[in-house]
Tab-separated table of N, CA and C in Angstrom:
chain	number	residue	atom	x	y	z
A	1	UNK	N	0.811	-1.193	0.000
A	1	UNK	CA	0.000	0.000	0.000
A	1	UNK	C	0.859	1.263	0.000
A	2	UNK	N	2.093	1.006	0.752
A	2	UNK	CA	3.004	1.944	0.627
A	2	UNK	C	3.095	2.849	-0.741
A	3	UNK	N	3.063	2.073	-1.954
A	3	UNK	CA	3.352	2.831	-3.178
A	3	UNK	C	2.052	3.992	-3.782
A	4	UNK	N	1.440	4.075	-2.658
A	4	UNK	CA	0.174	5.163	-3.199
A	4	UNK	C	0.648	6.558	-2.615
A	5	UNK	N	1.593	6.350	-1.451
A	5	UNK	CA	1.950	7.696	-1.180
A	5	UNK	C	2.533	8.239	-2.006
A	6	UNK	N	3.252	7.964	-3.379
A	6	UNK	CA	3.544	8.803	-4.346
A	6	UNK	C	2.808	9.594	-4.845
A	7	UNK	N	1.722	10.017	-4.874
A	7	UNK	CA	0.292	10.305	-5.515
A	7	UNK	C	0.227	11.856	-4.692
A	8	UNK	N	0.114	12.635	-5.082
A	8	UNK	CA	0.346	14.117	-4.550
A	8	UNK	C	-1.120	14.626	-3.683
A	9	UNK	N	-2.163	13.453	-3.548
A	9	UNK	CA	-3.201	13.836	-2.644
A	9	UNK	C	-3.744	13.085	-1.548
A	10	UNK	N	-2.771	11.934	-1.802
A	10	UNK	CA	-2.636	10.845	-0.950
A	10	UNK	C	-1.419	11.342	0.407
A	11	UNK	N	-2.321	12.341	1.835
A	11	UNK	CA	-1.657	12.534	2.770
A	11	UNK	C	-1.469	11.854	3.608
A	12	UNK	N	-1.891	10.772	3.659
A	12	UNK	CA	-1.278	9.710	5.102
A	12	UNK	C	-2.071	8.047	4.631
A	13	UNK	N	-1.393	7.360	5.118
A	13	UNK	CA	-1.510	6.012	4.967
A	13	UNK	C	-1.266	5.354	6.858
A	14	UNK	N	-2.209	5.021	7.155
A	14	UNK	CA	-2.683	4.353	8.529
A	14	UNK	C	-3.152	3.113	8.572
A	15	UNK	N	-2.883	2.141	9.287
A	15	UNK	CA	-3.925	1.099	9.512
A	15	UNK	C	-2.227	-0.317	10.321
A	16	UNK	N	-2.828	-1.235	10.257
A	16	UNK	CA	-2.560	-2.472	10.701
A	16	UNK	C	-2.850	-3.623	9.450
A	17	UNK	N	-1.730	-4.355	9.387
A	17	UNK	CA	-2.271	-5.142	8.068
A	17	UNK	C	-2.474	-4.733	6.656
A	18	UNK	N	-3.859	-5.426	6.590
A	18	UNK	CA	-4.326	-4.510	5.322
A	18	UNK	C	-5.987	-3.936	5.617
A	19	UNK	N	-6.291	-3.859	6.837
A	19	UNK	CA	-7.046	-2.856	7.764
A	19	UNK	C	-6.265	-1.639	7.277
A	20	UNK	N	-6.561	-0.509	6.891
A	20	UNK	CA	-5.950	0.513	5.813
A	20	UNK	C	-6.930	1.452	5.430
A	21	UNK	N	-6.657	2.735	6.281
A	21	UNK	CA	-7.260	3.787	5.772
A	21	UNK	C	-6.340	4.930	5.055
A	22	UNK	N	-6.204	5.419	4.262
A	22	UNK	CA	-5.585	6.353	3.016
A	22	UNK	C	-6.503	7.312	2.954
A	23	UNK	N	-5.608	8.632	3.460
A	23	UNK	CA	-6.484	9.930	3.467
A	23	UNK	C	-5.942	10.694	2.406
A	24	UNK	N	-7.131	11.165	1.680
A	24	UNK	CA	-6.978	11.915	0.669
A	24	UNK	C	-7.062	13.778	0.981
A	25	UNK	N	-5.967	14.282	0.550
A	25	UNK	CA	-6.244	15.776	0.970
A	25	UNK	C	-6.000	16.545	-0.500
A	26	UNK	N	-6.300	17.875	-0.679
A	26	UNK	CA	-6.330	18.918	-1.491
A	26	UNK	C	-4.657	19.201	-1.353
A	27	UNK	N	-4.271	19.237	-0.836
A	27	UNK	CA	-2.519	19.537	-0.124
A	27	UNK	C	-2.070	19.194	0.845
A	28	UNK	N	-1.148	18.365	0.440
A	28	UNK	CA	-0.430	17.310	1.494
A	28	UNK	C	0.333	18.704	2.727
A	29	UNK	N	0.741	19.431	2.186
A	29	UNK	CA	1.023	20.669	3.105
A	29	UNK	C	0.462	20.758	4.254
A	30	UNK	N	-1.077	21.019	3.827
A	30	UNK	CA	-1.969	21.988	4.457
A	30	UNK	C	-2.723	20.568	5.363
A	31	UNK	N	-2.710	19.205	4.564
A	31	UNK	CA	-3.654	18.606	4.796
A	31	UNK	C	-4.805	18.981	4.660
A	32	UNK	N	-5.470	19.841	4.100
A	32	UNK	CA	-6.925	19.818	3.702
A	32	UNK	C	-8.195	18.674	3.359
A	33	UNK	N	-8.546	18.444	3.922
A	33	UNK	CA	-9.484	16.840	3.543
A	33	UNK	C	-10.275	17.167	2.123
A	34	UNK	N	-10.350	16.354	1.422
A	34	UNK	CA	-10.868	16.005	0.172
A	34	UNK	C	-11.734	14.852	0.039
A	35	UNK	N	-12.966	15.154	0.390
A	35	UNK	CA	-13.823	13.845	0.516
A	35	UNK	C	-14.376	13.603	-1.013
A	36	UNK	N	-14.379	14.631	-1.618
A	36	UNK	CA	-14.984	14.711	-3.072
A	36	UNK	C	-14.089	14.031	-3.779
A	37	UNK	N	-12.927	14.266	-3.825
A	37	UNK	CA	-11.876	12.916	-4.970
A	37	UNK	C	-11.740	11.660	-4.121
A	38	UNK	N	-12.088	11.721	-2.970
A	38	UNK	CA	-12.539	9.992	-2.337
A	38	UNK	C	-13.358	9.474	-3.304
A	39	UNK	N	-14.418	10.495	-3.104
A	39	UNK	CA	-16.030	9.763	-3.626
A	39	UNK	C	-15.393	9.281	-4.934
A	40	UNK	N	-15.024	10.221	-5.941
A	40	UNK	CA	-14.906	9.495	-7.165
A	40	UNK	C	-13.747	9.021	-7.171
A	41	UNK	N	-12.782	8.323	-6.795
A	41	UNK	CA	-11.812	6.957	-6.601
A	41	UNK	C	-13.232	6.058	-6.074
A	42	UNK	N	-13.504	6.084	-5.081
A	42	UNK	CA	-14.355	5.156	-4.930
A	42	UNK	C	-15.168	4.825	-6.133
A	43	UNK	N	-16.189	5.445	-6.668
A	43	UNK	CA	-16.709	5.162	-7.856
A	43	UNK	C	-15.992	4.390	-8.725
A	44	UNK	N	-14.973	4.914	-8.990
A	44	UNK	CA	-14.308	4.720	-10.559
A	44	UNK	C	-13.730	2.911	-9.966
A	45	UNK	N	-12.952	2.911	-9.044
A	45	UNK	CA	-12.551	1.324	-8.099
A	45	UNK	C	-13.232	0.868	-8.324
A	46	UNK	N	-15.208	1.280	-7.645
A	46	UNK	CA	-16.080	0.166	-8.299
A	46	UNK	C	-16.766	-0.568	-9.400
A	47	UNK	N	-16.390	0.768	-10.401
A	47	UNK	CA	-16.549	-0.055	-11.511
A	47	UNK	C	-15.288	-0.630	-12.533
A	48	UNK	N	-14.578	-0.634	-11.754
A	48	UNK	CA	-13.819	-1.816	-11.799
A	48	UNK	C	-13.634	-3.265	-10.957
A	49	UNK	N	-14.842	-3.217	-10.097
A	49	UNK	CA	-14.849	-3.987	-9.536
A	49	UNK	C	-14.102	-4.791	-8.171
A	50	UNK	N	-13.402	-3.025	-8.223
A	50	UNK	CA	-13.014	-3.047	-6.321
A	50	UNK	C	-13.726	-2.633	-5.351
A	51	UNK	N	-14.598	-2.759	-4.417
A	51	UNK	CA	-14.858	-2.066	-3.216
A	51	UNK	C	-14.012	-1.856	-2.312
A	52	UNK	N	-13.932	-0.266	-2.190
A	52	UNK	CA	-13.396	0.146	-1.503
A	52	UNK	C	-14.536	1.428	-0.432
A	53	UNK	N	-14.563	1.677	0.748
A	53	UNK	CA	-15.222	2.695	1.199
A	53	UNK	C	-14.728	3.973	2.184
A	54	UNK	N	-15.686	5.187	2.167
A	54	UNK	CA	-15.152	6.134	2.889
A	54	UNK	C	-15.227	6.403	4.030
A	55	UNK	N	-14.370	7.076	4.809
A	55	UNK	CA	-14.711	6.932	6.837
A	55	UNK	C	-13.912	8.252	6.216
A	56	UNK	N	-14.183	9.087	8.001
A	56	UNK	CA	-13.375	10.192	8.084
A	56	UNK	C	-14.962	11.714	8.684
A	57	UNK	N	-14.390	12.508	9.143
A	57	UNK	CA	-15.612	13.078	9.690
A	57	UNK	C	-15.580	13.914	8.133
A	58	UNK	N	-14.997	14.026	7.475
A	58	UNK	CA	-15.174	14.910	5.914
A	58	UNK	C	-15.068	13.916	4.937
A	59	UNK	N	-15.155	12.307	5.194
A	59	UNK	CA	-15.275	11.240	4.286
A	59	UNK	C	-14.199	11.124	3.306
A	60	UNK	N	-12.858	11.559	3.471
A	60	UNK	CA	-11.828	11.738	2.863
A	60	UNK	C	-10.400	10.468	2.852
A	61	UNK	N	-11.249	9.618	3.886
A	61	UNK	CA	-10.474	8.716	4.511
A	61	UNK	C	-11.009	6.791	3.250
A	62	UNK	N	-10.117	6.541	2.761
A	62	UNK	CA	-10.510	6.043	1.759
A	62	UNK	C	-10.273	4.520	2.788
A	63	UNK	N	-11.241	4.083	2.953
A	63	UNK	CA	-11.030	2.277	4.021
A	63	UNK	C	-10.643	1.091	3.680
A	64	UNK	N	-9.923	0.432	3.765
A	64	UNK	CA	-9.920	-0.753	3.095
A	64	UNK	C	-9.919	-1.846	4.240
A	65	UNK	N	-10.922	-2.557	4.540
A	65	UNK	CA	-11.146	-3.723	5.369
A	65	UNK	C	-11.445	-4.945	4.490
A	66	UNK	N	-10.937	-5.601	4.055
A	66	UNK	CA	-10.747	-6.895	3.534
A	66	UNK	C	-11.752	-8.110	4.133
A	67	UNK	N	-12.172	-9.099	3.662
A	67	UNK	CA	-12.239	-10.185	4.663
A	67	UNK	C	-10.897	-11.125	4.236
A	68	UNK	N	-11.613	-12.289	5.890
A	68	UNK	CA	-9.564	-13.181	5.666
A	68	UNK	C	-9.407	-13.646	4.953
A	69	UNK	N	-10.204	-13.856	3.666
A	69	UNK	CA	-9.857	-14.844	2.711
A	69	UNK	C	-9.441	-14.272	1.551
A	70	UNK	N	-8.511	-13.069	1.900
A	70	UNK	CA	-8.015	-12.053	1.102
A	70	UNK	C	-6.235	-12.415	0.253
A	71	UNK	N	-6.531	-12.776	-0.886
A	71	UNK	CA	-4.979	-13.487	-1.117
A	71	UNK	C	-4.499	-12.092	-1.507
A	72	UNK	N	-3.027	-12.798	-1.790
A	72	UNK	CA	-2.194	-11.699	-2.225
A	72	UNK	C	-2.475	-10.957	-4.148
A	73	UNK	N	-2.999	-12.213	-4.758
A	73	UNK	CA	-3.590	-11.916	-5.805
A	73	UNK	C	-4.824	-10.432	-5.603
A	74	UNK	N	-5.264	-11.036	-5.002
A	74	UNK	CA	-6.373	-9.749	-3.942
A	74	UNK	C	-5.852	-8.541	-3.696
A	75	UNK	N	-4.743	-8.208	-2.994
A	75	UNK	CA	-4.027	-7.288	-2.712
A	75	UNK	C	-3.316	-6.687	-3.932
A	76	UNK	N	-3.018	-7.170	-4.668
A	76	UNK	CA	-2.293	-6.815	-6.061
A	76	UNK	C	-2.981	-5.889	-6.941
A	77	UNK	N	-4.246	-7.045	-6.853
A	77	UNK	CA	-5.506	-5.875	-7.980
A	77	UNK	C	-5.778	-4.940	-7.202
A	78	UNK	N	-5.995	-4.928	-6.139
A	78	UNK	CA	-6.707	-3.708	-5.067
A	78	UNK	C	-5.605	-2.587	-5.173
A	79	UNK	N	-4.422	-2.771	-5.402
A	79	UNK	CA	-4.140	-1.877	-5.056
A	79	UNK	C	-3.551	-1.522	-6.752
A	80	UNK	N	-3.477	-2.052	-7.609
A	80	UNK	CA	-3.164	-1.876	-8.897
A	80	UNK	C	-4.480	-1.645	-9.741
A	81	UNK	N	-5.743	-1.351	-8.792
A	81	UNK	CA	-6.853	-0.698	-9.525
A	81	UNK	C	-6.673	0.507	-9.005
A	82	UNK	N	-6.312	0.854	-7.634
A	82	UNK	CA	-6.276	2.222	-7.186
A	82	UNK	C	-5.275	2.934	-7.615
A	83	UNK	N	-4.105	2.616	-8.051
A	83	UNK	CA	-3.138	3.165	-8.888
A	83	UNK	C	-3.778	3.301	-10.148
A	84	UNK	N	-4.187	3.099	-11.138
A	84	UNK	CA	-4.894	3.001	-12.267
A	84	UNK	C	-5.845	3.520	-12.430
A	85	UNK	N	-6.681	4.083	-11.292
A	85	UNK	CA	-7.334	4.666	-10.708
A	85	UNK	C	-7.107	6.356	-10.255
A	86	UNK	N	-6.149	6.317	-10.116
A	86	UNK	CA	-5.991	7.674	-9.762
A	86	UNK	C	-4.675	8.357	-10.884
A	87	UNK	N	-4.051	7.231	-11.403
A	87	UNK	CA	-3.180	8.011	-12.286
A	87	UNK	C	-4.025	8.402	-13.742
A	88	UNK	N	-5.495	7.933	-14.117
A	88	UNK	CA	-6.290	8.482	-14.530
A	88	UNK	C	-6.516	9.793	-14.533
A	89	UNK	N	-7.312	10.137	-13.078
A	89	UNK	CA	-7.919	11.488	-12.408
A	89	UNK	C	-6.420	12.248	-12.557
A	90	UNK	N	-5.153	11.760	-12.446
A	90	UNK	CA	-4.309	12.646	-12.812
A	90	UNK	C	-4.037	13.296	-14.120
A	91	UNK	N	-3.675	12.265	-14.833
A	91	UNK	CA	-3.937	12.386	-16.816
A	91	UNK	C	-5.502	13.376	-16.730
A	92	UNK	N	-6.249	13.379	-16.752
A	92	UNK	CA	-7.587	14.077	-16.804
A	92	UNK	C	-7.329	15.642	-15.889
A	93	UNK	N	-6.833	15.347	-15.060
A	93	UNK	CA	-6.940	16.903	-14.460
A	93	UNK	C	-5.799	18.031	-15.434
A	94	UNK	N	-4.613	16.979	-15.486
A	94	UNK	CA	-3.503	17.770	-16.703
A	94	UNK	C	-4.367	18.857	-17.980
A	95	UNK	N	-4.876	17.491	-18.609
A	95	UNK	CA	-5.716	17.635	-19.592
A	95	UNK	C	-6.687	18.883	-19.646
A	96	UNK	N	-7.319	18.723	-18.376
A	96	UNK	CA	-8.117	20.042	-18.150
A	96	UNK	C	-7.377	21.550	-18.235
A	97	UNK	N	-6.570	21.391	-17.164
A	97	UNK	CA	-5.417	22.382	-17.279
A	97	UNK	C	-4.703	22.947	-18.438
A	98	UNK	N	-4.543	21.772	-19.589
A	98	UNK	CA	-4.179	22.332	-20.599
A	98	UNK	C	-5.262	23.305	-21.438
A	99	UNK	N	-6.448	22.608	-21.328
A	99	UNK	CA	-7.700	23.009	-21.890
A	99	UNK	C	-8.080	24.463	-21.573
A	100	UNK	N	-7.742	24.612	-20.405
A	100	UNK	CA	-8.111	25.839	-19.975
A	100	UNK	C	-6.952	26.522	-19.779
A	101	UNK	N	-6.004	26.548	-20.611
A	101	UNK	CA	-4.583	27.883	-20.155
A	101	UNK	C	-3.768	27.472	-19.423
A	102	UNK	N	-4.129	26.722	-18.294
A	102	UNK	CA	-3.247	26.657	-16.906
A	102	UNK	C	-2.281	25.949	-17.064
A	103	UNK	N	-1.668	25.490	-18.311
A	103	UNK	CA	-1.011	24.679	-18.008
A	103	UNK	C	0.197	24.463	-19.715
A	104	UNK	N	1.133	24.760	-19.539
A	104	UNK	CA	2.207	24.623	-21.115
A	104	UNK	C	2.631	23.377	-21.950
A	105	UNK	N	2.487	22.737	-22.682
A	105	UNK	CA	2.658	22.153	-23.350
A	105	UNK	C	4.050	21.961	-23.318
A	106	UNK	N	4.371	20.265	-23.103
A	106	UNK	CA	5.858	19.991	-23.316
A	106	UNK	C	6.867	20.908	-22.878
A	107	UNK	N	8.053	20.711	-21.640
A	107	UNK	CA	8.921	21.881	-21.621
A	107	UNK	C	8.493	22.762	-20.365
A	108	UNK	N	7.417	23.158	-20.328
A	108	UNK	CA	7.075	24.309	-19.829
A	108	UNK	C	6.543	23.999	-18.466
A	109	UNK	N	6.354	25.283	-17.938
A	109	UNK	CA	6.382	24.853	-16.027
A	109	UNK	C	4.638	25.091	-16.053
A	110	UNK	N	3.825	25.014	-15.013
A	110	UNK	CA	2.437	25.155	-14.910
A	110	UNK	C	2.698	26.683	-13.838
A	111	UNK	N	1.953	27.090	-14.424
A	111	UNK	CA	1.098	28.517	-14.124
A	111	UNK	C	0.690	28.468	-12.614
């Protein structure tokens, strides 16, 4: 699970096992909670056919409670849908950015 903290909104990774809650913030800085790009990771996971759910008093806290009959095959996709998953919403937010100005083409720094 470790390899999701690369992900620039992914501020903390907690749990025991694979009991695992992953909080999503607006800025890892500030920590700001982001329950709204939970919701849609969650979505997008499920239709791929991961459940995953949200906890957190701003629902930003992305849960992962397993049952025991959880193989490592299990763990692989789960967490190689949520990578796939969010390096999406990344490609797409770029995209936007380019769309709208904010952002330079090849080379260039973002605005």
């Amino acid at each position: 699970m470790h390899e999701l903290c690369v992900y620039p909104f992914v501020g903390d990774l907690r749990g025991v096992g694979l009991f695992q809650g992953i909080e999503i913030v607006k800025d890892r800085a500030t920590k700001e909670h982001d329950g709204e790009r939970a919701k849609h990771i969650i979505l997008a996971a499920r239709k791929k056919g991961v459940l995953v759910s949200r906890d957190g008093t701003e629902h930003n806290i992305l849960k992962v409670k397993p049952p025991i009959v959880f193989s490592k095959e299990h763990v692989d996709r789960l967490i190689d849908t949520l990578k796939e998953v969010i390096e999406s919403m990344l490609i797409v937010e770029k995209l936007e950015k380019i769309q709208n100005g904010h952002l330079e083409i090849i080379g260039r720094h973002e605005k």
